[in-house]
Protein backbone atom coordinates (compact mmCIF):
# COMPACT_ATOMS: atom_id res chain seq x y z
CA UNK A 1 0.00 0.00 0.00
CA UNK A 2 2.75 2.41 0.96
CA UNK A 3 4.84 1.38 -2.06
CA UNK A 4 1.89 2.20 -4.33
CA UNK A 5 1.71 5.72 -2.92
CA UNK A 6 5.42 6.26 -3.53
CA UNK A 7 4.99 5.04 -7.10
CA UNK A 8 2.08 7.45 -7.62
CA UNK A 9 4.19 10.28 -6.17
CA UNK A 10 7.05 9.67 -8.59
CA UNK A 11 4.62 9.39 -11.52
CA UNK A 12 2.91 12.64 -10.44
CA UNK A 13 6.25 14.46 -10.33
CA UNK A 14 7.26 13.25 -13.80
CA UNK A 15 3.85 14.17 -15.25
CA UNK A 16 4.06 17.60 -13.58
CA UNK A 17 7.52 18.33 -15.04
CA UNK A 18 6.37 17.21 -18.49
CA UNK A 19 3.24 19.39 -18.31
CA UNK A 20 5.30 22.40 -17.17
CA UNK A 21 7.68 22.05 -20.14
CA UNK A 22 4.77 21.60 -22.59
CA UNK A 23 2.86 24.59 -21.20
CA UNK A 24 6.00 26.76 -21.21
CA UNK A 25 6.49 26.19 -24.93
CA UNK A 26 2.78 26.82 -25.54
CA UNK A 27 2.67 30.11 -23.60
CA UNK A 28 5.96 31.27 -25.15
CA UNK A 29 4.55 30.84 -28.66
CA UNK A 30 1.36 32.62 -27.59
CA UNK A 31 3.48 35.52 -26.34
CA UNK A 32 5.03 35.89 -29.78
CA UNK A 33 1.83 35.47 -31.81
CA UNK A 34 -0.44 37.44 -29.43
CA UNK A 35 -3.23 34.84 -29.39
CA UNK A 36 -4.47 35.16 -25.79
CA UNK A 37 -7.98 35.29 -24.32
CA UNK A 38 -7.95 35.13 -20.49
CA UNK A 39 -11.00 33.48 -18.93
CA UNK A 40 -11.97 32.41 -15.40
CA UNK A 41 -13.54 28.94 -15.08
CA UNK A 42 -14.70 26.89 -12.10
CA UNK A 43 -13.67 23.24 -11.98
CA UNK A 44 -14.99 20.60 -9.64
CA UNK A 45 -12.38 18.31 -8.14
CA UNK A 46 -12.78 14.82 -6.74
CA UNK A 47 -10.20 15.31 -3.98
CA UNK A 48 -11.54 15.58 -0.43
CA UNK A 49 -8.56 16.15 1.86
CA UNK A 50 -7.44 19.80 2.17
CA UNK A 51 -3.74 18.95 1.68
CA UNK A 52 -4.37 17.23 -1.63
CA UNK A 53 -6.57 20.13 -2.77
CA UNK A 54 -3.75 22.52 -1.86
CA UNK A 55 -1.20 20.44 -3.78
CA UNK A 56 -3.56 20.39 -6.77
CA UNK A 57 -3.99 24.20 -6.64
CA UNK A 58 -0.22 24.70 -6.38
CA UNK A 59 0.36 22.42 -9.36
CA UNK A 60 -2.20 24.39 -11.37
CA UNK A 61 -0.42 27.64 -10.56
CA UNK A 62 3.01 26.16 -11.24
CA UNK A 63 1.97 25.27 -14.78
CA UNK A 64 2.27 28.38 -16.98
CA UNK A 65 -1.03 29.26 -18.66
CA UNK A 66 -3.27 28.25 -15.76
CA UNK A 67 -3.58 30.02 -12.41
CA UNK A 68 -5.68 29.07 -9.39
CA UNK A 69 -7.56 32.00 -7.87
CA UNK A 70 -9.65 30.58 -5.06
CA UNK A 71 -10.26 27.24 -3.39
CA UNK A 72 -13.54 26.24 -1.75
CA UNK A 73 -12.58 23.26 0.38
CA UNK A 74 -16.08 22.10 1.35
CA UNK A 75 -17.74 22.35 -2.06
CA UNK A 76 -14.54 21.03 -3.75
CA UNK A 77 -14.46 23.84 -6.30
CA UNK A 78 -11.31 25.56 -7.60
CA UNK A 79 -11.56 28.81 -9.56
CA UNK A 80 -8.97 28.73 -12.33
CA UNK A 81 -7.85 31.55 -14.64
CA UNK A 82 -6.72 30.12 -17.94
CA UNK A 83 -4.98 31.85 -20.83
CA UNK A 84 -7.37 30.32 -23.37
CA UNK A 85 -10.60 28.37 -22.76
CA UNK A 86 -9.61 24.76 -22.02
CA UNK A 87 -11.26 21.50 -21.05
CA UNK A 88 -11.06 20.20 -17.48
CA UNK A 89 -8.82 17.29 -18.49
CA UNK A 90 -6.32 19.65 -20.06
CA UNK A 91 -6.12 21.85 -16.96
CA UNK A 92 -5.68 19.08 -14.37
CA UNK A 93 -4.20 15.96 -16.00
CA UNK A 94 -2.45 15.06 -12.71
CA UNK A 95 -5.57 14.85 -10.52
CA UNK A 96 -5.75 11.04 -10.56
CA UNK A 97 -2.10 10.78 -9.51
CA UNK A 98 -2.66 13.06 -6.49
CA UNK A 99 -5.72 10.95 -5.65
CA UNK A 100 -3.63 7.81 -5.72
CA UNK A 101 -0.84 9.45 -3.75
CA UNK A 102 -2.72 11.01 -0.84
CA UNK A 103 -6.28 9.66 -0.63
CA UNK B 1 35.49 21.81 -23.78
CA UNK B 2 33.55 18.78 -22.65
CA UNK B 3 29.95 17.79 -23.28
CA UNK B 4 28.55 18.80 -19.89
CA UNK B 5 29.70 22.39 -20.33
CA UNK B 6 28.02 22.49 -23.74
CA UNK B 7 24.73 21.20 -22.33
CA UNK B 8 24.87 23.67 -19.44
CA UNK B 9 25.52 26.54 -21.84
CA UNK B 10 22.62 25.49 -24.07
CA UNK B 11 20.22 25.36 -21.11
CA UNK B 12 21.43 28.78 -19.91
CA UNK B 13 20.79 30.23 -23.38
CA UNK B 14 17.31 28.66 -23.44
CA UNK B 15 16.44 30.11 -20.03
CA UNK B 16 17.69 33.57 -21.04
CA UNK B 17 15.48 33.39 -24.15
CA UNK B 18 12.52 32.48 -21.91
CA UNK B 19 13.17 35.48 -19.64
CA UNK B 20 13.49 37.74 -22.69
CA UNK B 21 10.19 36.42 -24.11
CA UNK B 22 8.39 37.09 -20.83
CA UNK B 23 9.78 40.65 -20.75
CA UNK B 24 8.44 41.21 -24.28
CA UNK B 25 5.07 39.77 -23.28
CA UNK B 26 4.76 42.05 -20.24
CA UNK B 27 5.11 45.27 -22.27
CA UNK B 28 3.23 43.92 -25.29
CA UNK B 29 -0.32 43.61 -23.94
CA UNK B 30 -2.02 46.93 -23.24
CA UNK B 31 -4.89 47.58 -20.86
CA UNK B 32 -7.59 47.36 -23.55
CA UNK B 33 -7.61 43.55 -23.41
CA UNK B 34 -10.16 42.19 -20.96
CA UNK B 35 -8.72 40.64 -17.75
CA UNK B 36 -5.22 41.53 -18.90
CA UNK B 37 -3.67 40.98 -15.45
CA UNK B 38 -4.22 37.23 -15.67
CA UNK B 39 -2.43 37.18 -19.04
CA UNK B 40 0.49 39.06 -17.49
CA UNK B 41 0.73 36.65 -14.57
CA UNK B 42 0.63 33.70 -16.98
CA UNK B 43 3.46 35.21 -18.99
CA UNK B 44 5.52 35.82 -15.84
CA UNK B 45 5.21 32.09 -15.18
CA UNK B 46 7.57 31.59 -18.12
CA UNK B 47 10.19 33.67 -16.32
CA UNK B 48 9.74 31.41 -13.26
CA UNK B 49 10.49 28.32 -15.33
CA UNK B 50 13.52 30.00 -16.88
CA UNK B 51 14.88 30.98 -13.46
CA UNK B 52 14.40 27.44 -12.11
CA UNK B 53 16.30 26.01 -15.09
CA UNK B 54 19.11 28.53 -14.67
CA UNK B 55 19.43 27.88 -10.91
CA UNK B 56 19.58 24.10 -11.55
CA UNK B 57 22.33 24.52 -14.13
CA UNK B 58 24.33 26.95 -12.01
CA UNK B 59 24.67 24.36 -9.24
CA UNK B 60 22.09 25.64 -6.72
CA UNK B 61 19.52 22.83 -6.48
CA UNK B 62 18.27 23.88 -3.02
CA UNK B 63 17.53 27.41 -4.24
CA UNK B 64 15.78 25.92 -7.28
CA UNK B 65 13.62 23.67 -5.07
CA UNK B 66 12.70 26.64 -2.84
CA UNK B 67 11.75 28.67 -5.89
CA UNK B 68 9.74 25.73 -7.23
CA UNK B 69 7.71 25.51 -4.02
CA UNK B 70 7.34 29.22 -3.23
CA UNK B 71 6.67 30.71 -6.69
CA UNK B 72 2.95 29.74 -6.86
CA UNK B 73 2.13 31.55 -3.61
CA UNK B 74 2.92 35.02 -4.96
CA UNK B 75 1.01 34.41 -8.21
CA UNK B 76 -1.95 33.07 -6.25
CA UNK B 77 -1.97 36.11 -3.94
CA UNK B 78 -1.91 38.57 -6.86
CA UNK B 79 -4.72 36.77 -8.72
CA UNK B 80 -6.89 36.40 -5.60
CA UNK B 81 -6.58 40.08 -4.69
CA UNK B 82 -7.40 41.15 -8.24
CA UNK B 83 -10.41 38.82 -8.47
CA UNK B 84 -12.09 40.04 -5.29
CA UNK B 85 -11.09 43.66 -5.88
CA UNK B 86 -12.76 43.48 -9.28
CA UNK B 87 -16.01 42.26 -7.74
CA UNK B 88 -16.41 45.25 -5.44
CA UNK B 89 -15.27 47.83 -8.01
Short mmCIF file of N, CA and C in Angstrom, two decimals, chain A residues 20-33 36 61-67 83, chain B residues 11 13-26 29 38-54 67 71 75:
data_model
loop_
_atom_site.label_atom_id
_atom_site.label_comp_id
_atom_site.label_asym_id
_atom_site.label_seq_id
_atom_site.Cartn_x
_atom_site.Cartn_y
_atom_site.Cartn_z
N UNK A 20 4.73 21.05 -17.28
CA UNK A 20 5.30 22.40 -17.17
C UNK A 20 6.10 22.74 -18.43
N UNK A 21 6.90 21.78 -18.92
CA UNK A 21 7.68 22.05 -20.14
C UNK A 21 6.76 22.30 -21.33
N UNK A 22 5.70 21.45 -21.47
CA UNK A 22 4.77 21.60 -22.59
C UNK A 22 4.08 22.96 -22.53
N UNK A 23 3.59 23.33 -21.33
CA UNK A 23 2.86 24.59 -21.20
C UNK A 23 3.78 25.79 -21.40
N UNK A 24 5.07 25.64 -21.00
CA UNK A 24 6.00 26.76 -21.21
C UNK A 24 6.18 27.05 -22.69
N UNK A 25 6.35 25.99 -23.49
CA UNK A 25 6.49 26.19 -24.93
C UNK A 25 5.22 26.80 -25.51
N UNK A 26 4.05 26.31 -25.04
CA UNK A 26 2.78 26.82 -25.54
C UNK A 26 2.61 28.30 -25.25
N UNK A 27 2.87 28.70 -23.98
CA UNK A 27 2.67 30.11 -23.60
C UNK A 27 3.71 31.00 -24.27
N UNK A 28 4.93 30.47 -24.48
CA UNK A 28 5.96 31.27 -25.15
C UNK A 28 5.56 31.57 -26.60
N UNK A 29 5.00 30.57 -27.29
CA UNK A 29 4.55 30.84 -28.66
C UNK A 29 3.36 31.81 -28.67
N UNK A 30 2.48 31.68 -27.65
CA UNK A 30 1.36 32.62 -27.59
C UNK A 30 1.83 34.04 -27.32
N UNK A 31 2.94 34.19 -26.57
CA UNK A 31 3.48 35.52 -26.34
C UNK A 31 3.94 36.16 -27.64
N UNK A 32 4.54 35.34 -28.52
CA UNK A 32 5.03 35.89 -29.78
C UNK A 32 3.87 36.21 -30.71
N UNK A 33 2.89 35.27 -30.84
CA UNK A 33 1.83 35.47 -31.81
C UNK A 33 0.71 36.37 -31.30
N UNK A 36 -4.05 35.46 -27.17
CA UNK A 36 -4.47 35.16 -25.79
C UNK A 36 -5.90 35.64 -25.58
N UNK A 61 -1.10 26.36 -10.44
CA UNK A 61 -0.42 27.64 -10.56
C UNK A 61 0.98 27.48 -11.11
N UNK A 62 1.63 26.37 -10.79
CA UNK A 62 3.01 26.16 -11.24
C UNK A 62 3.08 25.93 -12.74
N UNK A 63 2.00 25.45 -13.34
CA UNK A 63 1.97 25.27 -14.78
C UNK A 63 1.70 26.62 -15.44
N UNK A 64 2.56 27.11 -16.32
CA UNK A 64 2.27 28.38 -16.98
C UNK A 64 1.03 28.25 -17.86
N UNK A 65 0.19 29.29 -17.86
CA UNK A 65 -1.03 29.26 -18.66
C UNK A 65 -2.27 28.99 -17.84
N UNK A 66 -2.13 28.41 -16.66
CA UNK A 66 -3.27 28.25 -15.76
C UNK A 66 -2.87 28.78 -14.39
N UNK A 67 -3.87 29.30 -13.65
CA UNK A 67 -3.58 30.02 -12.41
C UNK A 67 -4.78 29.85 -11.49
N UNK A 83 -5.37 30.87 -19.80
CA UNK A 83 -4.98 31.85 -20.83
C UNK A 83 -5.85 31.71 -22.07
N UNK B 11 21.37 25.14 -21.99
CA UNK B 11 20.22 25.36 -21.11
C UNK B 11 20.19 26.80 -20.61
N UNK B 13 21.28 29.39 -22.27
CA UNK B 13 20.79 30.23 -23.38
C UNK B 13 19.28 30.10 -23.50
N UNK B 14 18.76 28.86 -23.35
CA UNK B 14 17.31 28.66 -23.44
C UNK B 14 16.59 29.45 -22.35
N UNK B 15 17.13 29.41 -21.11
CA UNK B 15 16.44 30.11 -20.03
C UNK B 15 16.51 31.62 -20.23
N UNK B 16 17.63 32.12 -20.79
CA UNK B 16 17.69 33.57 -21.04
C UNK B 16 16.70 33.97 -22.12
N UNK B 17 16.49 33.10 -23.13
CA UNK B 17 15.48 33.39 -24.15
C UNK B 17 14.09 33.42 -23.54
N UNK B 18 13.84 32.49 -22.57
CA UNK B 18 12.52 32.48 -21.91
C UNK B 18 12.29 33.77 -21.14
N UNK B 19 13.32 34.24 -20.41
CA UNK B 19 13.17 35.48 -19.64
C UNK B 19 12.94 36.67 -20.58
N UNK B 20 13.66 36.66 -21.72
CA UNK B 20 13.49 37.74 -22.69
C UNK B 20 12.07 37.74 -23.27
N UNK B 21 11.55 36.53 -23.57
CA UNK B 21 10.19 36.42 -24.11
C UNK B 21 9.16 36.94 -23.11
N UNK B 22 9.36 36.62 -21.81
CA UNK B 22 8.39 37.09 -20.83
C UNK B 22 8.46 38.60 -20.68
N UNK B 23 9.67 39.18 -20.82
CA UNK B 23 9.78 40.65 -20.75
C UNK B 23 9.05 41.29 -21.92
N UNK B 24 9.17 40.69 -23.12
CA UNK B 24 8.44 41.21 -24.28
C UNK B 24 6.94 41.11 -24.04
N UNK B 25 6.49 39.97 -23.49
CA UNK B 25 5.07 39.77 -23.28
C UNK B 25 4.48 40.74 -22.27
N UNK B 26 5.28 41.12 -21.24
CA UNK B 26 4.76 42.05 -20.24
C UNK B 26 4.45 43.41 -20.87
N UNK B 29 1.13 43.54 -24.07
CA UNK B 29 -0.32 43.61 -23.94
C UNK B 29 -0.72 44.88 -23.21
N UNK B 38 -4.44 38.67 -15.68
CA UNK B 38 -4.22 37.23 -15.67
C UNK B 38 -3.23 36.85 -16.77
N UNK B 39 -3.37 37.49 -17.95
CA UNK B 39 -2.43 37.18 -19.04
C UNK B 39 -1.01 37.54 -18.64
N UNK B 40 -0.87 38.67 -17.91
CA UNK B 40 0.49 39.06 -17.49
C UNK B 40 1.06 38.07 -16.48
N UNK B 41 0.22 37.62 -15.56
CA UNK B 41 0.73 36.65 -14.57
C UNK B 41 1.10 35.34 -15.25
N UNK B 42 0.28 34.92 -16.24
CA UNK B 42 0.63 33.70 -16.98
C UNK B 42 1.99 33.84 -17.65
N UNK B 43 2.21 35.03 -18.25
CA UNK B 43 3.46 35.21 -18.99
C UNK B 43 4.64 35.27 -18.02
N UNK B 44 4.43 35.82 -16.82
CA UNK B 44 5.52 35.82 -15.84
C UNK B 44 5.84 34.42 -15.36
N UNK B 45 4.91 33.48 -15.52
CA UNK B 45 5.21 32.09 -15.18
C UNK B 45 6.33 31.52 -16.03
N UNK B 46 6.45 32.03 -17.27
CA UNK B 46 7.57 31.59 -18.12
C UNK B 46 8.90 31.98 -17.49
N UNK B 47 8.95 33.21 -16.95
CA UNK B 47 10.19 33.67 -16.32
C UNK B 47 10.53 32.79 -15.12
N UNK B 48 9.49 32.32 -14.39
CA UNK B 48 9.74 31.41 -13.26
C UNK B 48 10.43 30.14 -13.73
N UNK B 49 9.90 29.55 -14.82
CA UNK B 49 10.49 28.32 -15.33
C UNK B 49 11.93 28.55 -15.78
N UNK B 50 12.16 29.69 -16.45
CA UNK B 50 13.52 30.00 -16.88
C UNK B 50 14.48 30.15 -15.71
N UNK B 51 14.01 30.80 -14.62
CA UNK B 51 14.88 30.98 -13.46
C UNK B 51 15.17 29.65 -12.78
N UNK B 52 14.17 28.75 -12.73
CA UNK B 52 14.40 27.44 -12.11
C UNK B 52 15.44 26.65 -12.90
N UNK B 53 15.32 26.69 -14.25
CA UNK B 53 16.30 26.01 -15.09
C UNK B 53 17.70 26.58 -14.87
N UNK B 54 17.80 27.91 -14.83
CA UNK B 54 19.11 28.53 -14.67
C UNK B 54 19.72 28.19 -13.32
N UNK B 67 12.48 27.88 -4.89
CA UNK B 67 11.75 28.67 -5.89
C UNK B 67 10.56 27.89 -6.42
N UNK B 71 7.12 29.84 -5.60
CA UNK B 71 6.67 30.71 -6.69
C UNK B 71 5.15 30.76 -6.85
N UNK B 75 1.96 34.31 -7.10
CA UNK B 75 1.01 34.41 -8.21
C UNK B 75 -0.42 34.27 -7.70
#
